[in-house]
Coordinates of C-alpha atoms and ligand atoms in Angstrom, one line a residue:
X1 CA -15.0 -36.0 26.5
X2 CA -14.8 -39.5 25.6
X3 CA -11.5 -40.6 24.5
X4 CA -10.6 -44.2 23.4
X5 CA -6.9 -45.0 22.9
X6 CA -5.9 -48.0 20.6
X7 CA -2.5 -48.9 21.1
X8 CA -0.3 -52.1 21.3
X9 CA 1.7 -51.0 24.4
X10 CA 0.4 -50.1 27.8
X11 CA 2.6 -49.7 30.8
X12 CA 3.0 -51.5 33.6
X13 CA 1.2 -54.5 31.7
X14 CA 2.7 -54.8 28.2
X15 CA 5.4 -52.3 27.5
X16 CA 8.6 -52.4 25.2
X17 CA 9.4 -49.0 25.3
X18 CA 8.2 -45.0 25.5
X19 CA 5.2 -45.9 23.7
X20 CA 3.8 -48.1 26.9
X21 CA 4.9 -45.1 29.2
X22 CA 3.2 -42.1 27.2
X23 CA -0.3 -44.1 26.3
X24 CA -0.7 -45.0 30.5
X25 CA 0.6 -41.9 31.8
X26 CA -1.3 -39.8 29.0
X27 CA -4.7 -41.9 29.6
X28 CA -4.2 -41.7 33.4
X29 CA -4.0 -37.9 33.3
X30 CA -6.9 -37.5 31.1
X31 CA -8.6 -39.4 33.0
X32 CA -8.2 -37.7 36.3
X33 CA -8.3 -34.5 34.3
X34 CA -12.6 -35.7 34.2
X35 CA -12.5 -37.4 30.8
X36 CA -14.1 -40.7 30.3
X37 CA -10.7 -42.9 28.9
X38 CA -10.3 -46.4 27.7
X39 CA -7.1 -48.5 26.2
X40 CA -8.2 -50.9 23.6
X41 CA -4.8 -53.4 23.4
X42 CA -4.2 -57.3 22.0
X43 CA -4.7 -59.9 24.9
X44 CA -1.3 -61.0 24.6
X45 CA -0.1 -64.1 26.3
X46 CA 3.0 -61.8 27.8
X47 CA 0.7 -59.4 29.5
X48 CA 1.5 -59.0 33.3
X49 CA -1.8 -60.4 34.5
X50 CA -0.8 -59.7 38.0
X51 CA -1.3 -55.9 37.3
X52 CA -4.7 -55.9 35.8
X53 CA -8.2 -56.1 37.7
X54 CA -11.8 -57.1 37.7
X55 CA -10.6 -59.1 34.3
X56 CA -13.7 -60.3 32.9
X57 CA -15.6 -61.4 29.1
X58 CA -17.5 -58.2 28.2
X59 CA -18.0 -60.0 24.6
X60 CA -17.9 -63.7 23.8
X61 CA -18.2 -63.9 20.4
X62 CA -17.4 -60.9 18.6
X63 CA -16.7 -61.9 14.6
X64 CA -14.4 -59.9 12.5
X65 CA -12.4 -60.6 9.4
X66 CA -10.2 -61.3 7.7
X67 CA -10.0 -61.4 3.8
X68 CA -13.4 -63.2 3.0
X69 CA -12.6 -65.1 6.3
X70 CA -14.4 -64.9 9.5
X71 CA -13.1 -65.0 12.9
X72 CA -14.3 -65.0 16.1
X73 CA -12.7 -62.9 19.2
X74 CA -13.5 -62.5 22.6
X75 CA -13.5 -59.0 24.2
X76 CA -11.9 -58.3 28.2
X77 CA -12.6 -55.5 30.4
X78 CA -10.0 -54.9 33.0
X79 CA -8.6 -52.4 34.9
X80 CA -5.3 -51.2 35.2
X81 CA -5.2 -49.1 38.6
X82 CA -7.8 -46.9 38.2
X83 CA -7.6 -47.0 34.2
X84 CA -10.4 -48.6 32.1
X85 CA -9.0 -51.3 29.5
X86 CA -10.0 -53.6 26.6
X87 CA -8.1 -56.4 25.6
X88 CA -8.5 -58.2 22.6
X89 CA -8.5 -61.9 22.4
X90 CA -8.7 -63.2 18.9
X91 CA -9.5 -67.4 18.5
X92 CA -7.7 -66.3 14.7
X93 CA -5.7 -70.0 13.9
X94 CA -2.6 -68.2 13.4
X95 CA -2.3 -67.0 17.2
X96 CA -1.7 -63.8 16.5
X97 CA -1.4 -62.6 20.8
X98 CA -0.1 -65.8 21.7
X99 CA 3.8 -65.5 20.4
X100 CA 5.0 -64.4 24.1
X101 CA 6.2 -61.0 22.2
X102 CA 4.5 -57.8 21.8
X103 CA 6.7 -56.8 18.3
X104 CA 9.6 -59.0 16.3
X105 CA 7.6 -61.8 14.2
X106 CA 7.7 -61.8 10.8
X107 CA 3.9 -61.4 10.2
X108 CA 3.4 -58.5 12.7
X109 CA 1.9 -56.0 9.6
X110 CA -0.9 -59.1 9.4
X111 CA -1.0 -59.5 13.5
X112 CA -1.9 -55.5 13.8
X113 CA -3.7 -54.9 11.0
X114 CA -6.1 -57.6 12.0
X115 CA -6.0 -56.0 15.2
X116 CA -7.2 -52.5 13.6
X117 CA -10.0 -54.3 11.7
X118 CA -10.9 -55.8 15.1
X119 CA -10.8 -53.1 17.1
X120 CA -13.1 -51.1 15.0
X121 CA -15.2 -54.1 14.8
X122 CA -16.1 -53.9 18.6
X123 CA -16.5 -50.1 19.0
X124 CA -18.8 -50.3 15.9
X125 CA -20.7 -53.3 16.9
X126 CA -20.9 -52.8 20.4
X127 CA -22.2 -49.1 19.5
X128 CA -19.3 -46.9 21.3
X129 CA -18.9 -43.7 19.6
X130 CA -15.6 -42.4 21.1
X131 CA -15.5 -38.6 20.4
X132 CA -11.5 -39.1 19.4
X133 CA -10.1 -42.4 18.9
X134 CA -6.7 -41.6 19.7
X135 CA -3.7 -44.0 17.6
X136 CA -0.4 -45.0 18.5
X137 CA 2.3 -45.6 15.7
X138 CA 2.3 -47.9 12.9
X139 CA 0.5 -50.9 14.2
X140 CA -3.1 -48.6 14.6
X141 CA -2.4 -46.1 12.2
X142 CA -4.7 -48.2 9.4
X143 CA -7.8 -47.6 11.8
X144 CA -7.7 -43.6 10.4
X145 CA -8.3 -45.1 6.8
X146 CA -10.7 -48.1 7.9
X147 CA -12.6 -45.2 9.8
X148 CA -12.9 -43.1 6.8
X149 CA -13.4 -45.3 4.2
X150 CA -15.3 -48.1 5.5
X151 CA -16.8 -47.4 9.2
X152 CA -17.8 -43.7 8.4
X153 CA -19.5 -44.6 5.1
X154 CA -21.5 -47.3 7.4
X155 CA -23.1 -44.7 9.6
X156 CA -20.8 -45.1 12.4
X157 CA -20.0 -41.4 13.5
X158 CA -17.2 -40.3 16.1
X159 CA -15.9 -36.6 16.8
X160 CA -12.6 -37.4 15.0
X161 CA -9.1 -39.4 15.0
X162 CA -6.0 -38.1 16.1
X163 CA -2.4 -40.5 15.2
X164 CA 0.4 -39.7 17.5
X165 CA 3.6 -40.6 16.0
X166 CA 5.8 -41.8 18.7
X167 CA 8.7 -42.9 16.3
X168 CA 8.7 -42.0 12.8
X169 CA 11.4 -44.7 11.5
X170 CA 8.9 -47.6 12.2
X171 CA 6.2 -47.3 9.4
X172 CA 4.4 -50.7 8.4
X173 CA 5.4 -51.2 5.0
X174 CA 2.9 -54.0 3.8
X175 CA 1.7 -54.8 0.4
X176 CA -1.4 -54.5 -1.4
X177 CA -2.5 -57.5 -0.1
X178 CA -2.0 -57.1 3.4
X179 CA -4.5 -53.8 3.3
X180 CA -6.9 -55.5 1.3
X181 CA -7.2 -58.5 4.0
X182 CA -8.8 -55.6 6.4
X183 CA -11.1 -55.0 3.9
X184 CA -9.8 -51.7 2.2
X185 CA -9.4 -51.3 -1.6
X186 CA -5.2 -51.5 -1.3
X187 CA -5.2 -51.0 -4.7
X188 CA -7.2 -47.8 -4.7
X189 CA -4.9 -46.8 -1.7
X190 CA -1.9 -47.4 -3.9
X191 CA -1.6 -43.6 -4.8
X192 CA 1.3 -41.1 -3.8
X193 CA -1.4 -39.1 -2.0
X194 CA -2.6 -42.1 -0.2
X195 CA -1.0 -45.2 1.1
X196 CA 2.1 -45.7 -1.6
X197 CA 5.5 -46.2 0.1
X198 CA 7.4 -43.5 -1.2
X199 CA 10.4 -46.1 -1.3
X200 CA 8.8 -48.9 -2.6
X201 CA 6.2 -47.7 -5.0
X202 CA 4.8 -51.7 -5.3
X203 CA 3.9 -51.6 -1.4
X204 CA 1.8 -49.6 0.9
X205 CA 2.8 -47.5 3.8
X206 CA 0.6 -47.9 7.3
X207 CA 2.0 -44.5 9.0
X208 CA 1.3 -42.7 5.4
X209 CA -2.2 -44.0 5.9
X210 CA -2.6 -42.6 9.2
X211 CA -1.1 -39.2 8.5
X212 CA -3.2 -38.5 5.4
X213 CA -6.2 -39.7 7.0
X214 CA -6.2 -38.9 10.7
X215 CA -8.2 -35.4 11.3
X216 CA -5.2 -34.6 14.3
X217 CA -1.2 -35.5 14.0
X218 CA 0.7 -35.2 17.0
X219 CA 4.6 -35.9 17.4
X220 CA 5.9 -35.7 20.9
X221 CA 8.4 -32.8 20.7
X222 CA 8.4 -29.7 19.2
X223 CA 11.7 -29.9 18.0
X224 CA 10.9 -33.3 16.4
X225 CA 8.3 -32.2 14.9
X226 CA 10.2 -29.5 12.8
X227 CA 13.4 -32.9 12.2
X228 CA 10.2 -34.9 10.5
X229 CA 10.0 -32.0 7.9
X230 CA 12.7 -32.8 6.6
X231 CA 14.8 -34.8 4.3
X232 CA 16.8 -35.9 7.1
X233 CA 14.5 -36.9 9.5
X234 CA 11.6 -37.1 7.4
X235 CA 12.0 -40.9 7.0
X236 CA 10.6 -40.9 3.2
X237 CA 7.6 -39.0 4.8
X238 CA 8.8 -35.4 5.0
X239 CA 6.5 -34.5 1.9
X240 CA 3.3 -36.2 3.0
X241 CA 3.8 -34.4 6.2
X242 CA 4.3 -30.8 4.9
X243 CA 1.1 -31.8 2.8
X244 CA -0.9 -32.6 6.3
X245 CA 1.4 -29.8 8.0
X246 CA -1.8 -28.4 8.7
X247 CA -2.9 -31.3 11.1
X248 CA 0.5 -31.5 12.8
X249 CA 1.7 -30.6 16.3
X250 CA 4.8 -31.2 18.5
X251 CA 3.2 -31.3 22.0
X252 CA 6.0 -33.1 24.6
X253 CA 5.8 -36.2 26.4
X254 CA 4.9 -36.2 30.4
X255 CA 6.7 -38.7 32.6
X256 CA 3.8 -40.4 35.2
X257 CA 4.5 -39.0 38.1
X258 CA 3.0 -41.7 40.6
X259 CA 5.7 -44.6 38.2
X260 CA 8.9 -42.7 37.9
X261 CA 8.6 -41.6 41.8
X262 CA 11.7 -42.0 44.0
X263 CA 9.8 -40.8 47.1
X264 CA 7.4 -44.2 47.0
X265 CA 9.0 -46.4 44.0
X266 CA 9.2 -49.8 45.7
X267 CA 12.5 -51.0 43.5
X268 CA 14.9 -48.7 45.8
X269 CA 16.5 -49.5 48.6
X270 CA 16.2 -46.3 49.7
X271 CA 13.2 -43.9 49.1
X272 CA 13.8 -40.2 49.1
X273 CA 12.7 -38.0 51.4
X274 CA 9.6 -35.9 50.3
X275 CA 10.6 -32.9 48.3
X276 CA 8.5 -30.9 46.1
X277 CA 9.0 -28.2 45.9
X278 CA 12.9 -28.6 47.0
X279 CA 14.7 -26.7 49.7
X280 CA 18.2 -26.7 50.2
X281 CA 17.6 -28.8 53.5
X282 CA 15.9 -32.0 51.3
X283 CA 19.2 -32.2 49.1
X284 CA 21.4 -33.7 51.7
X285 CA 18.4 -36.2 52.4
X286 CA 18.4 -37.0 48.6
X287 CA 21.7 -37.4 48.2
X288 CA 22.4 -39.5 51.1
X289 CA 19.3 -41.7 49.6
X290 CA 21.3 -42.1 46.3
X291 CA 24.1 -42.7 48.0
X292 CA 23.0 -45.8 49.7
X293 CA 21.0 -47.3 46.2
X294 CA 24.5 -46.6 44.4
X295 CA 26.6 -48.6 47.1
X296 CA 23.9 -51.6 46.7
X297 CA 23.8 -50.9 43.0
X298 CA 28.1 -51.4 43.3
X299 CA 27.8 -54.2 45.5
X300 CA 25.3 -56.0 42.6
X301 CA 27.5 -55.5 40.1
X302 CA 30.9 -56.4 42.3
X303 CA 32.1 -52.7 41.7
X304 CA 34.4 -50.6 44.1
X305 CA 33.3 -48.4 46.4
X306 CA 35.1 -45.4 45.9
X307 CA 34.7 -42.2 45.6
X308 CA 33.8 -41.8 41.5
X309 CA 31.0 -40.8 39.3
X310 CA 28.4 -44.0 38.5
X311 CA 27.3 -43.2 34.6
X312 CA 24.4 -45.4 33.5
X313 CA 23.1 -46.1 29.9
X314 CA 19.5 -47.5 30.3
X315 CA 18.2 -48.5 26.3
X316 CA 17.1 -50.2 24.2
X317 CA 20.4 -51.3 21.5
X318 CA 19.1 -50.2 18.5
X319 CA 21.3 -48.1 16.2
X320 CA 18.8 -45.4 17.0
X321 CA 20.1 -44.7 20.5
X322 CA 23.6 -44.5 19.1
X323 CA 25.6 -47.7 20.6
X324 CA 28.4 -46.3 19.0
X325 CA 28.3 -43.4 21.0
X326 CA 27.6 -45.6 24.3
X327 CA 30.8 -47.2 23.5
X328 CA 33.1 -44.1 23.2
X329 CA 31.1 -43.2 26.4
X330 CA 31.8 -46.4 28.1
X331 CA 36.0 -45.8 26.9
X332 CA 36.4 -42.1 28.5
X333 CA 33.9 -42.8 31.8
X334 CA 36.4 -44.9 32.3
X335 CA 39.5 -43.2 31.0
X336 CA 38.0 -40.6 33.7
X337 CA 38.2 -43.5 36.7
X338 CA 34.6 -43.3 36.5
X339 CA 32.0 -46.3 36.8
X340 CA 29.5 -47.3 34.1
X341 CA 26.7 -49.6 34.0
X342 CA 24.7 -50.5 30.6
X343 CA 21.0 -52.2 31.0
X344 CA 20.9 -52.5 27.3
X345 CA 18.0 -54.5 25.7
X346 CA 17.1 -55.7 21.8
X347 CA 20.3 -55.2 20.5
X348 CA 21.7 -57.3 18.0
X349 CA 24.8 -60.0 18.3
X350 CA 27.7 -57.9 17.0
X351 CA 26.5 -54.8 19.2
X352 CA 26.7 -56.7 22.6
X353 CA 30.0 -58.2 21.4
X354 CA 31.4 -55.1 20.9
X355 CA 30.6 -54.0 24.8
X356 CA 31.5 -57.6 25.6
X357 CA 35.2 -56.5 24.1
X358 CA 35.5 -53.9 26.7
X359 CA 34.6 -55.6 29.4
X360 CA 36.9 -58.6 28.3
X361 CA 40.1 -56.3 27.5
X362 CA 39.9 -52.6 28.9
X363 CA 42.7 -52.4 31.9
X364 CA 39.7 -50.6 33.9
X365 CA 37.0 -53.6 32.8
X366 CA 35.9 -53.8 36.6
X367 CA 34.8 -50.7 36.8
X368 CA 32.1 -51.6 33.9
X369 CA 28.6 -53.8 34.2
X370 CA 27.1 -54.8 31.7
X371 CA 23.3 -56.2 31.6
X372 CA 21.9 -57.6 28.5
X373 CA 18.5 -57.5 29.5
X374 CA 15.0 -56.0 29.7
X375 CA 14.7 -55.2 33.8
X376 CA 12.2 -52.9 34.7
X377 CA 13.1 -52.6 38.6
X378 CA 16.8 -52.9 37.8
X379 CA 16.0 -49.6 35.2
X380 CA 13.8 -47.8 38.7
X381 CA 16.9 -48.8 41.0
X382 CA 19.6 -47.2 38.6
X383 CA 17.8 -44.0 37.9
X384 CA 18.1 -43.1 41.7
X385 CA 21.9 -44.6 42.2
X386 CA 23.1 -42.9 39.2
X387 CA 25.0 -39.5 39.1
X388 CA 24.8 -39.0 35.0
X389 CA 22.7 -40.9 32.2
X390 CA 24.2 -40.7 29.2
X391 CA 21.9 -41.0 26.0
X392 CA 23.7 -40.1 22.9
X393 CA 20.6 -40.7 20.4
X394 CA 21.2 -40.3 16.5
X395 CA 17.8 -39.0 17.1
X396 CA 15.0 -39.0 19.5
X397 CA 11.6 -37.8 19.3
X398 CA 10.9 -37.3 23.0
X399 CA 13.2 -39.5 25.1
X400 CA 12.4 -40.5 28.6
X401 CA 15.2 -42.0 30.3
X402 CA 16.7 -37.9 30.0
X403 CA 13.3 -36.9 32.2
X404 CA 13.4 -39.8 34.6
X405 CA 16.6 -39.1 35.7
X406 CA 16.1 -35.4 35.8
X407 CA 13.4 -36.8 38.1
X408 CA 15.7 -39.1 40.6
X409 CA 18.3 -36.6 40.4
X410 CA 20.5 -37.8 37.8
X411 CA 22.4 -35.3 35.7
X412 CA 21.4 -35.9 32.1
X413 CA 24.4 -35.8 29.4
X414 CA 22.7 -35.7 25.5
X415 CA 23.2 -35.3 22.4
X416 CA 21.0 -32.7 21.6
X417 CA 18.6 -33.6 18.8
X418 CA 14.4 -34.2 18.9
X419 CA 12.9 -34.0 22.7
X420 CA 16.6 -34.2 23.9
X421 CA 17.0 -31.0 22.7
X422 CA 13.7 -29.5 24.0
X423 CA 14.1 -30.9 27.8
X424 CA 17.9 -30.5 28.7
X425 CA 19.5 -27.2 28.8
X426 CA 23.4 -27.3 28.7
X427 CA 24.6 -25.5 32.0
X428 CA 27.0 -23.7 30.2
X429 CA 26.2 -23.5 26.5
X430 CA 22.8 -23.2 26.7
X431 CA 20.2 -19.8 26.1
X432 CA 17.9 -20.6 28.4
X433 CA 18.1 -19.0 31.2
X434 CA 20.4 -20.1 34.3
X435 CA 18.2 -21.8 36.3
X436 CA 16.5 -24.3 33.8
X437 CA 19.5 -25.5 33.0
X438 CA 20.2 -29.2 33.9
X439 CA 22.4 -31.0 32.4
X440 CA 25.2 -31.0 29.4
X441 CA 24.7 -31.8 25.8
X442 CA 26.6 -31.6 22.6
X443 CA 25.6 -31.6 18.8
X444 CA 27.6 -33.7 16.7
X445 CA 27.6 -37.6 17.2
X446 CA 30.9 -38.4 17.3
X447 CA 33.6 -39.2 19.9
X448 CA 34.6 -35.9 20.1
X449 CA 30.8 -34.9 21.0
X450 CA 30.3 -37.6 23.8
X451 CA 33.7 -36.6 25.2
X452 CA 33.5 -33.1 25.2
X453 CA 30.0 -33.3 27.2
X454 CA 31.3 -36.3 29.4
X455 CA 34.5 -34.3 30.7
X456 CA 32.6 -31.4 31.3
X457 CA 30.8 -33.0 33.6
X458 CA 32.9 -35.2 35.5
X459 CA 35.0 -32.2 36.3
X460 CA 32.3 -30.4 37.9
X461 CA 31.4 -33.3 39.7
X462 CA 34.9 -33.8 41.0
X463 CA 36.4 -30.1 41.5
X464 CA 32.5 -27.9 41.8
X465 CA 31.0 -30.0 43.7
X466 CA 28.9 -27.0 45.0
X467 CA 27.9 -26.2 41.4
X468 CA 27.2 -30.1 40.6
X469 CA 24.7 -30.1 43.8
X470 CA 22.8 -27.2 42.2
X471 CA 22.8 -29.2 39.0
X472 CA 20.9 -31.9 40.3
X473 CA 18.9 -29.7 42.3
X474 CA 17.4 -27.9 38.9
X475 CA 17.1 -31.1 37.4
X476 CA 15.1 -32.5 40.6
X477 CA 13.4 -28.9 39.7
X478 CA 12.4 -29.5 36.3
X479 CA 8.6 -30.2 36.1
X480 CA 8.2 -32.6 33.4
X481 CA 5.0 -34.5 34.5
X482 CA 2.2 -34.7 32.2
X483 CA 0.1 -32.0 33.6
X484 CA 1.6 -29.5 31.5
X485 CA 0.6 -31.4 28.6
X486 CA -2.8 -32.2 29.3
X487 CA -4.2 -28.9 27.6
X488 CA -2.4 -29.5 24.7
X489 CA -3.9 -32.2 24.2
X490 CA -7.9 -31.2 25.1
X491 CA -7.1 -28.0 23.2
X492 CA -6.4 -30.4 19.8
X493 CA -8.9 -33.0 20.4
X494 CA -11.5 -30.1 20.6
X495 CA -10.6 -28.6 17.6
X496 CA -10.5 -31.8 15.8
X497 CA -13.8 -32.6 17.4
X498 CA -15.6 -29.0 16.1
X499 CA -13.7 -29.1 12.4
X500 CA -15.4 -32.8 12.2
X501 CA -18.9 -31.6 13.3
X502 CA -18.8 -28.1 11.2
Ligands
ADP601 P1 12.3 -45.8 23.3 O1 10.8 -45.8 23.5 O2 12.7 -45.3 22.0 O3 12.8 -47.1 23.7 P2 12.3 -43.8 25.5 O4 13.4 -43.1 26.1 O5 11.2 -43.0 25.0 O6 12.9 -44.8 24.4 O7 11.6 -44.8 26.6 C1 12.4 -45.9 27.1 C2 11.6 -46.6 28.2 O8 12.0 -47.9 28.3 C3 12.0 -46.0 29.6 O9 10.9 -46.1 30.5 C4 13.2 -46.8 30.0 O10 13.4 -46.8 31.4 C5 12.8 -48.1 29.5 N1 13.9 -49.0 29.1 C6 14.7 -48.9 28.1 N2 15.6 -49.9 28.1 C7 15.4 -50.7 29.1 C8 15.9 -51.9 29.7 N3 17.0 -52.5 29.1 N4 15.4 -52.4 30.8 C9 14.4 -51.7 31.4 N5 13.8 -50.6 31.0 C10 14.3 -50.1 29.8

């Protein structure tokens, strides 16, 4: 099968959050599952160039448009390890790659809907005929709609297109105007079974767009697929979806396996020892490991060395991952005598002043780090020194930080909502059976909620610490790589692909 992603994140080279993870490690395995893959992205300026190879011009001078305007682009090829890529370079005068951001100006429903319209510029143009063109989100969900209404009409013919909706709060709300600049009637669009915001009935909706045209939906848990159903998690969207429930399925994110691996990731100080599948005489080798990347961990952020739980909180700030909840978790961690570190990112001023407060007042305040910052290797390294991430989500369609540290052997503590839900398995609340449970979670998101989960597990850690080691051992355990997921996947894109054809 030929598969072409469009997408505006790609790990390791341009990634802001889960959405760069899922579209490399997703491509990657479909790829060396046999499929023929690609990644069309922007050629941003903020692209880690060092990662990418054989970067050369496959296409000069490739016009698209804008409006009535024309513009000329030039089109990369690269590769990212083994993974085939496109990058985008428009010569547009407003510099729509060159901000040194991948999201966050104020024109970024213009920047990606020109990037759509480009997009399916080259792979009409340059004669590619993807069997699923496979979209990411907001930013590429217009290319379902440009597909159907302008490229199909044109003669241009693909198996089908499949939208994956990675976050469901994000949705490109744009006016008429910006749809019409790709080319689309937006005023024709501006219909409650089409494009129409159903908040504000003046503007269009990109996501809408995707969802009513895309032959495939996927969300990336089952459990967030049923919260987008409804009222409250539907986002404005819950009736357009039970329309297209049809086209809709919940199929779980993977973690990349060969990224998120403590046996060979180069930001540890100390690798762990091989062990899949686990036996009781690894653990001590694994722990020992973590041990020594916690003490450096300490010793980076002028912490004791003692003998006390290390919680981590490794987010982005927004009020999505609950930074209310990170604070009550911050206040009893250390209540407990326990140590906390927050790698927070893209949080506004008033939330990292509030954290600041702590750190500034609380009797316990060296016991907390705080990092303010985006730090990919920082993120790898406290993964495997942690004992517990925390991640207290108001909700969360997959999560990843929950897997990766199932993955390094971190005990996961969640609120237990979306993918949260679906992945960790309360040790002692939970119905799934004793052995796949790995980790503690609670339901409501309040203090109470975070402290109830967060006590649970620092006793155990402190007074069972027999019962903690075979906590971390189930986690270590838990297969969550995307190999699982892989079928789900072909399974959909094949149907798509005969339902288009028949
Ligand atoms: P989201 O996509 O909503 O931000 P996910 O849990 O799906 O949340 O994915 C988050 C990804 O971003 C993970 O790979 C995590 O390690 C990474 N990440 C989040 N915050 C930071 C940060 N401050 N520094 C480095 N990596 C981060």
């Amino acid at each position: 099968m030929y598969i072409t992603h469009i997408a505006t994140e790609l790990n390791p080279i341009a990634k802001v959050g889960g959405l760069g993870d899922v579209v490399y490690g997703l491509s990657k395995e479909l790829s060396r599952s046999g499929h023929q893959v690609e990644v069309i992205l922007p050629k941003y300026d903020c692209i880690d160039y060092s990662q990418l190879h054989n970067l050369k011009v496959e296409f000069r001078e490739l016009i698209s448009f804008e409006g009535f305007n024309r513009f000329n682009n030039t089109i990369w090829s690269a590769e990212v390890e083994n993974l085939k890529i496109k990058l985008i370079e428009t010569h547009h005068p407003r510099y729509y790659f060159t901000r040194g951001v991948v999201y966050g100006c104020p024109d970024d429903n213009d920047r990606f809907i020109y990037f759509s319209r480009t997009a399916m510029e080259y792979l009409y143009k340059s004669g590619k005929r993807p069997d699923i063109l496979h979209l990411h989100d907001w930013p590429t969900a217009l290319i379902a709609p440009l597909y159907k209404e302008m490229y199909a009409p044109l003669g241009m013919k693909i198996g089908g297109t499949l939208l994956t909706i990675h976050n469901l709060e994000h949705q490109g709300r744009c006016s008429v105007f910006n749809v019409e600049e790709s080319g689309l009637s937006g005023r024709q669009l501006l219909t409650p079974e089409k494009m129409q915001d159903p908040y504000r009935k003046e503007d269009l909706n990109l996501l809408k767009g995707g969802i009513v045209y895309a032959d495939g939906i996927t969300t990336v848990s089952p459990s967030y697929e049923r919260e987008i159903k409804t009222a409250a998690g539907g986002c404005g969207l819950q009736s357009t979806l039970q329309t297209h429930v049809g086209k809709l399925r919940g199929i779980l994110n993977g973690i990349d396996e060969d990224f998120w691996n403590p046996e060979i990731d180069p930001h540890l100080i100390k690798k762990y020892p091989p062990h899949r599948p686990l036996s009781k005489k690894n653990l001590p080798k694994i722990l020992s490991a973590k041990l020594e990347n916690k003490a450096h961990v300490r010793k980076h952020a002028c912490m004791r060395e003692c003998s006390t739980p290390l919680v981590v909180s490794i987010t982005r700030l927004a009020t999505q991952k609950g930074p209310e909840l990170i604070r009550h978790a911050i206040l009893r961690t250390l209540e407990n005598g326990g140590q906390f570190i927050l790698l927070g990112s893209a949080g506004d001023s008033d939330t990292y002043k509030s954290f600041e407060k702590i750190k500034d007042t609380h009797p316990q305040r060296d016991n907390l780090f705080l990092c303010f910052e985006k730090d990919e290797a920082f993120a790898h390294l406290l993964f495997a020194a942690a004992d517990m991430i925390i991640v207290p989500s108001l909700f969360e369609p997959c999560g990843l930080t929950q897997l990766i540290g199932l993955r390094y052997g971190t005990v996961p503590i969640v609120r237990k909502t979306g993918g949260l839900a679906d992945t960790v398995f309360d040790i002692e609340t939970a119905t799934a059976p004793l052995k796949e449970r790995n980790g503690y979670s609670f339901d409501f998101p309040d203090a109470q909620g975070v402290y109830w989960a967060l006590d649970r597990a620092f006793a155990c850690w402190r007074d069972r610490p027999e019962e903690w080691k075979k906590l971390v051992e189930q986690g270590i355990d838990t297969d969550f790589s995307w190999k699982h997921q892989i079928p789900k996947y072909i399974e959909f894109y094949r149907e798509i692909i005969s339902t288009e054809l028949g």
